[in-house]
Amino acid sequence: MSPGTPLAQIVFVPVVMSAIVYLASRRWAERVGWLACATLLYTLALAVAAASRGTLVEEYRWASSINLTFGLRIDGLSAPFVLTILVLSAAISVFSIPYMKHIIGQAHRQYGVYFALYLLYAAGMVGTCLATNLIEFYLFYELMLIPSYFMIAQWGYGERERVSFMYFIWTHAGALLLLAGILTTSAITGTFDISAIPSLLGRLAVPLQTQTWVCAAMLIGFMVKLAAFGLHIWLPYAHAEAPTPISALLSPAMIGIGSYAIVRIPLTFFPQVFQQYRGVLSLWALVTIIYGSMMALAQDDIKRLLAYSSISQMGYIVLGVSSLAAMGLTGSMFHYISHGTCKGLLFMVAGTVILQTHGERGIAKLGGLASKMPLTAIAALVGFLGIMGTPPLNGFQSEWMLFGGVFSQAIRSGNTVDLLVAIVGILATVLTAVYGLWTVRRVFFGPCPKHLEGVVEPPLTVLIPLIVLVCLTVVLGVYPRLALDHLAPAIAELLGGL
Amino acid sequence: MAAWLCWLIPIAGALLVPLLARVDRRLGGYAAVSLCLLAALATSTLLPGAIAGQRVWQQVQWIPQFGLAAGVLADPLSVFLANVVAWLSLLIAIYSLGYMHGEEGSSRYFALFSLFVGGMLLLVLSENLLQMFLGWEIVGVCSYSLIGFWYQDDEQHWVGSPPDAYPPSHAGMKAFLFTKAGDIGMLMAIFMIYASAGTFSFVELGQHSGWLERLAQAGLLVPAALLLFAGPVGKSAQFPLHEWLPEAMAGPTPASALIHAATMVKAGVYLVARMAPILLSGHHDGVATFFTVVAWVGGFTAFMAATQALVQHELKKVLAYSTISQLGYMFLALGVAGLAEDFSAGYTAAMAHLLSHAIFKAALFLAAGSVIHACGTRFMDGMGGLRKAMPITFASMTIVALSLSGVPPLSGFWSKDAILHACLEAEQYALFGLAALTAGLTFFYSLRMIALTFLGPRYAQHDPAHPHKVHEAPAIMWVPSAILAAATALLGLANPFLEDRIRAYFQPVYGLAAHPVAHHEGGAQIAVATSLVMLFLGGFAAWYVYIGRRVSLAQLRQRYHWLGSIRTFLWNRWYVNAFYYHLWRRLLALSELAYARLERGGMDRLQMRLADTVTSTSLSAADRFEAGVFDRLQSSLAAGVGETSQLAYGRVELGVFDQAQGKAASGLTSMSRRVFKRLEMGIIDRLQRLLGRSIVEAGQTYRKTQTGILSFNMLYVLLAFLILLLIFGGAILWPW
């Protein structure tokens, strides 16, 4: 591969490095994590360079017999996703080093397997966002499932084999629905190319009934990934029982890809269906928001609480998508970034607490940790304030744009139901504040119980990723144009073309 | 330029404070004081322009994609607030040097202090709603952090009396959540305004009032205005979102002085003052509803909080309820301003009272901090007779308490009187009565506070064997308080000369009626007379009970039970607080119920049952398939092969070789027949048996691979995946 192919490198260098990481682990044990981190930082640099060039497309011959090319495309919409995934992956690979030490211990080879799978996972996620045709998309979609499945099964907590299998089956079932939609679409249009399909569908004047079924199949597949209400039951298990670095990728990075996919695929292909059923989608999103927050209130396990919080946050994103307004949609996509950094922070904090307290996860047993781990406490506060939408953090920017768009759309359309959904939606953000601040208080404030007297601040390999994410959260909160300058035009163009 | 530096310096400087504190503990405090000084100087430079009626308005691009600019607006209103905030912050920062001396975590305190000052200045100097909201939330976060400053929840830092006692971490959370509830309403209003107007900028909203008409047509003008008011209701602790302020007393006293008396709680007043002229510019009738609500919320809150201040045991809590009450006065004034012909009367009264209150309330809190520090207790039961031991503090505190009560000629008298006058001008007689009654109550609880703290006998300390030696506060703590007491006196004495100047100062903000029109003759005199009467009544009652000690309230309560009931009602905070905790418990119970029944009991169990059904069905199907179908197929296949070979054997053997036998010599053919037969039989037979056995063996071997062990399956899938990858990778790489 020549240096002029950044996107291909972003996807395949981690794949190649995974083999090298595995081989190196016999000598280096957990230090191969640094190798993984270096790989991801390299791909991050490539991604930043590629993204700053605007839109970049690379195409390779794949199976010319069925007219299939292997393409990679980075544009205003996929760039934020790719960059967030890579930043999170790089940061969490560093966090993995001390964390996996307490699970794996001395078995050197296992570090190799872990980091190899980790790199494959990152490659899968990034590939999904860069794919230009539906088969390739599906391939990467399933590809990011497999390494994560193994990692949960091997190093997770609780009934990990069962949980990982549950995660696999649910996601796979959704993916099969997606595949049905993909195959139908390509049968109708004769191509798999994502950029070519919308115009073909438009010209072919496919009946709305058919469009609805195909769109529904795809949408439900993605909603499983997003863990929308009703299809969410796998997520608390998977995120709670996964080893925490993987939880920190599953929740912030992976499930949001479902939202990217919804915008990239069903929304662009079947805008009429979305126009017709936006009310239903927004109601579904609203229920998800409220249900996720309420379930979070009832949790004692920190990681389960964060898992339900993620479900709620995904609801926000879908609400923004359902507005079909430029500001709302931009806010949604930006919310992926905000939720990514903030939830990444929160899961890392949860992992830190587990690490430093030697396995304590129950909130009832925790308390007063701020005096022992002040920097971790600040990171936790930043994380929760972020998802609560507090300025000057990035969560505020994404939430005001999201809700601003939803409100604008509701007022413009004059629809009472839309307005009610907007009002209840924004009221529900109080729930986020409730469980957020309450959790910070229960875990970090108050007197320190006897059994936690020995807790100390985590090592630098944990603190540095935390600090990096805190800085990102604040910087994007004060100057969101770093992302918006690319994202907003892309969304405007996308909506204009509908 | 100055308008930008005012808030940039403290915010940026806040990051420096912890770093400096690492070098030397005291540097953090000095840094904070310096930052406040710089900010105060910057705000002063804006004064000349504001007094001349000029306005500074600058914008830079922030999020141009959605029409959001960042910028400053320094008009008379903002400059007024900015100066109040900056100079008071300076005095309180100096006081904090003494108060936080040697205290653990003081660097965190001073960093938050600086950040707060920057945030507050950002709030008042912002040129648009969303940027103002940014400042609004920054001060909210600082407030949360400062209230919960002693987050380890030591017993001594709790606030309240059981069962209504709360630790600092809880108090901080409560403050944030109550203000958040208000903020959400405000955000909704901001979005509605934006959807209609396409801009967030104050100046643009004021200039082009078409958006008011559009909102009104959609029936959303009054809802948007009221929702916008929800923010101030939360931030300025008005009914029904006022319950966080009493608990906020858990924070360090200078923080209470700064945030919960002098500055942050005024943010709501600022917003209403900012938006009121804009709302009026559309000349829409519905706006009157907004102003009526503002006035009544203010008036009712003033009364309610004053009644609750009557029964407090903690010194800071009296001040907290007093703050809520006085803020109510400000909203009352702004509300009646919008209902009157002459907008300037109520508006000027509100602003005057804001200044007045900021000065005397800050002084009260600083003095209270000195007293609490000296006595080692927050309860007035542990004070008393401090007049001799702390004379300067006694003098300052008494002066400002009198100003709070509206005793002439102190500044509080003039501003409160102006509010009463404004009520009369707007013909709001019910509100006038409420305000006047509250004034009487105010004097009562103020005198009560002074009496219990400074007069009378010295109450017993916790340990009578070791009486706490009480002495005057260090200079760094009594000087700021004394300065403010002097200021309140001077302001009061100078008021007759300043009144018209102040009115003229604010006039450019709303640009309405140029000269005050007193419609109701004698209104001013009635107001003064009424306030003096109420002062007399309230003062006499307080003297009778607490200073002259002519009667014991405890005995009165025993004789007249209804007095006791009133006291309980007031002590229980009109049951509003209890109601909120009841709501919270309900919410938690509902969540837990939904989790148990709907999530675990419903959806989770459904998926588990589905999984179990699928697994057991496939298991039994597999068994049945193997036993019933596969095995049978296997044996019939083996048998079939046997039969076919028999048939083939018969045909080939008998058909071909018999003929050959008939033609050829007997010995050769018979021999060849025998050999061939053996070969044939041997081969076919063995083949047949081999085939049968192979099929069975293959089946057995294949069955062995279905171990059901996860790692094996993992291996298979991984192998398959690697093969797929190789194929696809190869396909791509092949051209290279």
PDB file of C-alpha atoms in Angstrom, chain A residues 15 60-62 70 120 143 149-150 153-154 161-162 166 170 229-230 232-233 236-237 291 294-295 297-299 304 308 326-327 330 370-371 381 385 388 390-392 396-397 400-401 403-404 407-408 411 419 423 426-427 429-431 433-434 437-438 440-441 444-447 478 480-481 484-485 488, chain B residues 61-66 68 130 133-134 137-138 141 144-145 148 151-153 167 169-170 172-173 176-177 180-181 184 187-188 191-196 200 215 218 220 227 584 587-588 590-592 594-595 598-600 603-604 607-608 612 710 713-715 717-718 721 725 728 731-733 735-736:
ATOM      1  CA  VAL A  15      -5.517  -5.452  11.064  1.00  0.00           C
ATOM      2  CA  TYR A  60     -10.314  -0.484  -5.164  1.00  0.00           C
ATOM      3  CA  ARG A  61     -11.404  -3.323  -7.381  1.00  0.00           C
ATOM      4  CA  TRP A  62     -13.005  -6.069  -5.343  1.00  0.00           C
ATOM      5  CA  PHE A  70     -14.151  -1.762  -2.227  1.00  0.00           C
ATOM      6  CA  LEU A 120      -9.553  -5.629  14.922  1.00  0.00           C
ATOM      7  CA  LEU A 143     -16.840  -7.600  11.722  1.00  0.00           C
ATOM      8  CA  TYR A 149     -17.979 -10.890  21.360  1.00  0.00           C
ATOM      9  CA  PHE A 150     -14.767 -12.765  22.030  1.00  0.00           C
ATOM     10  CA  ALA A 153     -16.703 -13.973  26.501  1.00  0.00           C
ATOM     11  CA  GLN A 154     -13.093 -14.333  27.536  1.00  0.00           C
ATOM     12  CA  GLU A 161     -20.309 -16.541  28.046  1.00  0.00           C
ATOM     13  CA  ARG A 162     -24.044 -16.193  28.253  1.00  0.00           C
ATOM     14  CA  MET A 166     -26.843 -12.720  24.064  1.00  0.00           C
ATOM     15  CA  TRP A 170     -29.283  -9.722  19.318  1.00  0.00           C
ATOM     16  CA  PHE A 229     -36.564   0.870  23.854  1.00  0.00           C
ATOM     17  CA  GLY A 230     -37.895  -2.633  23.322  1.00  0.00           C
ATOM     18  CA  HIS A 232     -32.420  -2.750  24.361  1.00  0.00           C
ATOM     19  CA  ILE A 233     -32.425  -5.650  26.748  1.00  0.00           C
ATOM     20  CA  PRO A 236     -27.166  -3.504  30.137  1.00  0.00           C
ATOM     21  CA  TYR A 237     -25.850  -7.046  30.250  1.00  0.00           C
ATOM     22  CA  TYR A 291     -37.096   4.828  30.133  1.00  0.00           C
ATOM     23  CA  MET A 294     -35.569   5.953  34.937  1.00  0.00           C
ATOM     24  CA  MET A 295     -33.848   2.597  34.770  1.00  0.00           C
ATOM     25  CA  LEU A 297     -32.089   5.722  38.698  1.00  0.00           C
ATOM     26  CA  ALA A 298     -32.900   2.221  39.894  1.00  0.00           C
ATOM     27  CA  GLN A 299     -29.393   0.808  39.548  1.00  0.00           C
ATOM     28  CA  ARG A 304     -25.268  -0.946  34.629  1.00  0.00           C
ATOM     29  CA  TYR A 308     -28.916   2.551  30.917  1.00  0.00           C
ATOM     30  CA  ALA A 326     -30.555  20.843   9.807  1.00  0.00           C
ATOM     31  CA  MET A 327     -29.900  22.085  13.318  1.00  0.00           C
ATOM     32  CA  THR A 330     -26.316  18.392  13.249  1.00  0.00           C
ATOM     33  CA  ALA A 370     -13.162  12.317  46.036  1.00  0.00           C
ATOM     34  CA  SER A 371     -10.796  12.792  48.935  1.00  0.00           C
ATOM     35  CA  LEU A 381     -18.073  15.304  37.293  1.00  0.00           C
ATOM     36  CA  LEU A 385     -22.052  17.454  33.518  1.00  0.00           C
ATOM     37  CA  MET A 388     -26.424  16.727  31.361  1.00  0.00           C
ATOM     38  CA  THR A 390     -23.946  21.871  31.000  1.00  0.00           C
ATOM     39  CA  PRO A 391     -21.941  24.611  29.406  1.00  0.00           C
ATOM     40  CA  PRO A 392     -19.070  25.060  28.717  1.00  0.00           C
ATOM     41  CA  PHE A 396     -24.263  21.660  25.947  1.00  0.00           C
ATOM     42  CA  GLN A 397     -23.492  22.478  22.343  1.00  0.00           C
ATOM     43  CA  TRP A 400     -28.950  23.039  22.389  1.00  0.00           C
ATOM     44  CA  MET A 401     -28.600  22.369  18.689  1.00  0.00           C
ATOM     45  CA  PHE A 403     -33.410  20.587  20.953  1.00  0.00           C
ATOM     46  CA  GLY A 404     -33.284  23.857  19.091  1.00  0.00           C
ATOM     47  CA  PHE A 407     -38.367  22.917  18.737  1.00  0.00           C
ATOM     48  CA  SER A 408     -37.923  24.831  15.496  1.00  0.00           C
ATOM     49  CA  ILE A 411     -43.129  25.315  15.866  1.00  0.00           C
ATOM     50  CA  LEU A 419     -44.377  20.410  20.378  1.00  0.00           C
ATOM     51  CA  ILE A 423     -41.258  19.833  25.663  1.00  0.00           C
ATOM     52  CA  ILE A 426     -36.262  18.596  27.166  1.00  0.00           C
ATOM     53  CA  LEU A 427     -37.941  18.135  30.551  1.00  0.00           C
ATOM     54  CA  THR A 429     -33.024  16.085  30.678  1.00  0.00           C
ATOM     55  CA  VAL A 430     -33.703  16.854  34.326  1.00  0.00           C
ATOM     56  CA  LEU A 431     -33.724  13.089  34.896  1.00  0.00           C
ATOM     57  CA  ALA A 433     -29.161  15.587  35.912  1.00  0.00           C
ATOM     58  CA  VAL A 434     -30.806  13.694  38.758  1.00  0.00           C
ATOM     59  CA  LEU A 437     -25.433  14.272  40.289  1.00  0.00           C
ATOM     60  CA  TRP A 438     -26.849  11.667  42.611  1.00  0.00           C
ATOM     61  CA  VAL A 440     -21.411  11.550  41.776  1.00  0.00           C
ATOM     62  CA  ARG A 441     -22.567  12.280  45.286  1.00  0.00           C
ATOM     63  CA  PHE A 444     -17.385  10.476  45.497  1.00  0.00           C
ATOM     64  CA  PHE A 445     -18.760  12.648  48.259  1.00  0.00           C
ATOM     65  CA  GLY A 446     -19.623  12.082  51.860  1.00  0.00           C
ATOM     66  CA  PRO A 447     -17.455  10.330  54.426  1.00  0.00           C
ATOM     67  CA  VAL A 478     -16.171  26.266  23.928  1.00  0.00           C
ATOM     68  CA  PRO A 480     -17.495  23.490  18.592  1.00  0.00           C
ATOM     69  CA  ARG A 481     -16.597  24.797  15.164  1.00  0.00           C
ATOM     70  CA  LEU A 484     -19.199  21.875  13.055  1.00  0.00           C
ATOM     71  CA  ASP A 485     -17.291  23.420  10.193  1.00  0.00           C
ATOM     72  CA  ALA A 488     -22.903  21.275   9.350  1.00  0.00           C
TER      73      ALA A 488
ATOM     74  CA  GLN B  61     -18.384  34.675  14.997  1.00  0.00           C
ATOM     75  CA  TRP B  62     -19.012  31.655  17.165  1.00  0.00           C
ATOM     76  CA  ILE B  63     -21.293  29.213  15.386  1.00  0.00           C
ATOM     77  CA  PRO B  64     -22.138  31.032  12.168  1.00  0.00           C
ATOM     78  CA  GLN B  65     -23.875  27.945  10.762  1.00  0.00           C
ATOM     79  CA  PHE B  66     -26.765  28.579  13.152  1.00  0.00           C
ATOM     80  CA  LEU B  68     -24.928  32.282  16.899  1.00  0.00           C
ATOM     81  CA  LEU B 130     -27.348  31.576  24.623  1.00  0.00           C
ATOM     82  CA  PHE B 133     -26.961  30.916  29.410  1.00  0.00           C
ATOM     83  CA  LEU B 134     -23.353  29.807  29.284  1.00  0.00           C
ATOM     84  CA  GLU B 137     -24.582  27.628  33.967  1.00  0.00           C
ATOM     85  CA  ILE B 138     -20.963  28.379  34.843  1.00  0.00           C
ATOM     86  CA  VAL B 141     -21.603  24.811  38.516  1.00  0.00           C
ATOM     87  CA  TYR B 144     -22.800  23.644  43.244  1.00  0.00           C
ATOM     88  CA  SER B 145     -19.112  23.180  43.915  1.00  0.00           C
ATOM     89  CA  GLY B 148     -20.634  21.312  48.505  1.00  0.00           C
ATOM     90  CA  TYR B 151     -17.871  17.414  50.483  1.00  0.00           C
ATOM     91  CA  GLN B 152     -16.691  15.007  53.136  1.00  0.00           C
ATOM     92  CA  ASP B 153     -19.842  15.954  55.016  1.00  0.00           C
ATOM     93  CA  PRO B 167     -24.870  17.575  54.495  1.00  0.00           C
ATOM     94  CA  SER B 169     -22.831  17.383  49.238  1.00  0.00           C
ATOM     95  CA  HIS B 170     -26.596  16.978  49.336  1.00  0.00           C
ATOM     96  CA  GLY B 172     -24.993  21.292  46.455  1.00  0.00           C
ATOM     97  CA  MET B 173     -26.879  18.670  44.484  1.00  0.00           C
ATOM     98  CA  PHE B 176     -28.115  22.338  41.063  1.00  0.00           C
ATOM     99  CA  LEU B 177     -31.257  20.287  40.488  1.00  0.00           C
ATOM    100  CA  LYS B 180     -31.750  23.010  36.512  1.00  0.00           C
ATOM    101  CA  ALA B 181     -35.511  22.607  36.595  1.00  0.00           C
ATOM    102  CA  ILE B 184     -35.011  23.805  31.365  1.00  0.00           C
ATOM    103  CA  LEU B 187     -34.137  26.884  27.488  1.00  0.00           C
ATOM    104  CA  MET B 188     -37.514  25.972  26.045  1.00  0.00           C
ATOM    105  CA  PHE B 191     -35.672  27.878  21.587  1.00  0.00           C
ATOM    106  CA  MET B 192     -39.155  29.211  20.973  1.00  0.00           C
ATOM    107  CA  ILE B 193     -37.801  32.720  20.660  1.00  0.00           C
ATOM    108  CA  TYR B 194     -35.050  31.540  18.336  1.00  0.00           C
ATOM    109  CA  ALA B 195     -37.485  29.576  16.193  1.00  0.00           C
ATOM    110  CA  SER B 196     -39.551  32.700  15.779  1.00  0.00           C
ATOM    111  CA  PHE B 200     -30.416  35.050  20.040  1.00  0.00           C
ATOM    112  CA  LEU B 215     -45.126  33.929  18.541  1.00  0.00           C
ATOM    113  CA  ALA B 218     -48.909  30.710  17.278  1.00  0.00           C
ATOM    114  CA  LEU B 220     -46.907  30.890  22.204  1.00  0.00           C
ATOM    115  CA  LEU B 227     -41.145  29.661  30.539  1.00  0.00           C
ATOM    116  CA  TRP B 584     -38.415  12.403  44.664  1.00  0.00           C
ATOM    117  CA  LEU B 587     -39.905   8.951  41.274  1.00  0.00           C
ATOM    118  CA  LEU B 588     -37.360   6.572  42.747  1.00  0.00           C
ATOM    119  CA  LEU B 590     -41.545   4.227  40.251  1.00  0.00           C
ATOM    120  CA  SER B 591     -38.149   3.656  38.642  1.00  0.00           C
ATOM    121  CA  GLU B 592     -37.427   0.710  40.867  1.00  0.00           C
ATOM    122  CA  ALA B 594     -40.480  -0.348  36.471  1.00  0.00           C
ATOM    123  CA  TYR B 595     -37.055  -1.929  36.656  1.00  0.00           C
ATOM    124  CA  LEU B 598     -41.068  -4.170  33.263  1.00  0.00           C
ATOM    125  CA  GLU B 599     -37.371  -4.580  32.642  1.00  0.00           C
ATOM    126  CA  ARG B 600     -36.323  -7.670  34.601  1.00  0.00           C
ATOM    127  CA  MET B 603     -38.622  -7.905  28.767  1.00  0.00           C
ATOM    128  CA  ASP B 604     -35.671  -9.700  30.268  1.00  0.00           C
ATOM    129  CA  GLN B 607     -35.956 -12.835  26.008  1.00  0.00           C
ATOM    130  CA  MET B 608     -34.642 -15.539  28.353  1.00  0.00           C
ATOM    131  CA  ASP B 612     -34.655 -21.214  26.310  1.00  0.00           C
ATOM    132  CA  LEU B 710     -17.255 -22.202  23.402  1.00  0.00           C
ATOM    133  CA  ASN B 713     -16.553 -22.664  18.318  1.00  0.00           C
ATOM    134  CA  MET B 714     -14.523 -19.511  18.721  1.00  0.00           C
ATOM    135  CA  LEU B 715     -11.682 -21.243  16.973  1.00  0.00           C
ATOM    136  CA  VAL B 717     -15.324 -18.905  13.621  1.00  0.00           C
ATOM    137  CA  LEU B 718     -11.919 -17.272  13.899  1.00  0.00           C
ATOM    138  CA  PHE B 721     -13.001 -15.282   9.555  1.00  0.00           C
ATOM    139  CA  LEU B 725     -10.237 -12.148   5.258  1.00  0.00           C
ATOM    140  CA  PHE B 728     -11.172 -10.769   0.375  1.00  0.00           C
ATOM    141  CA  ALA B 731      -8.923 -10.225  -3.986  1.00  0.00           C
ATOM    142  CA  ILE B 732      -8.108  -6.631  -3.238  1.00  0.00           C
ATOM    143  CA  LEU B 733      -4.370  -7.038  -3.131  1.00  0.00           C
ATOM    144  CA  PRO B 735      -3.909  -6.419  -8.746  1.00  0.00           C
ATOM    145  CA  TRP B 736      -0.942  -5.107  -6.790  1.00  0.00           C
TER     146      TRP B 736
END
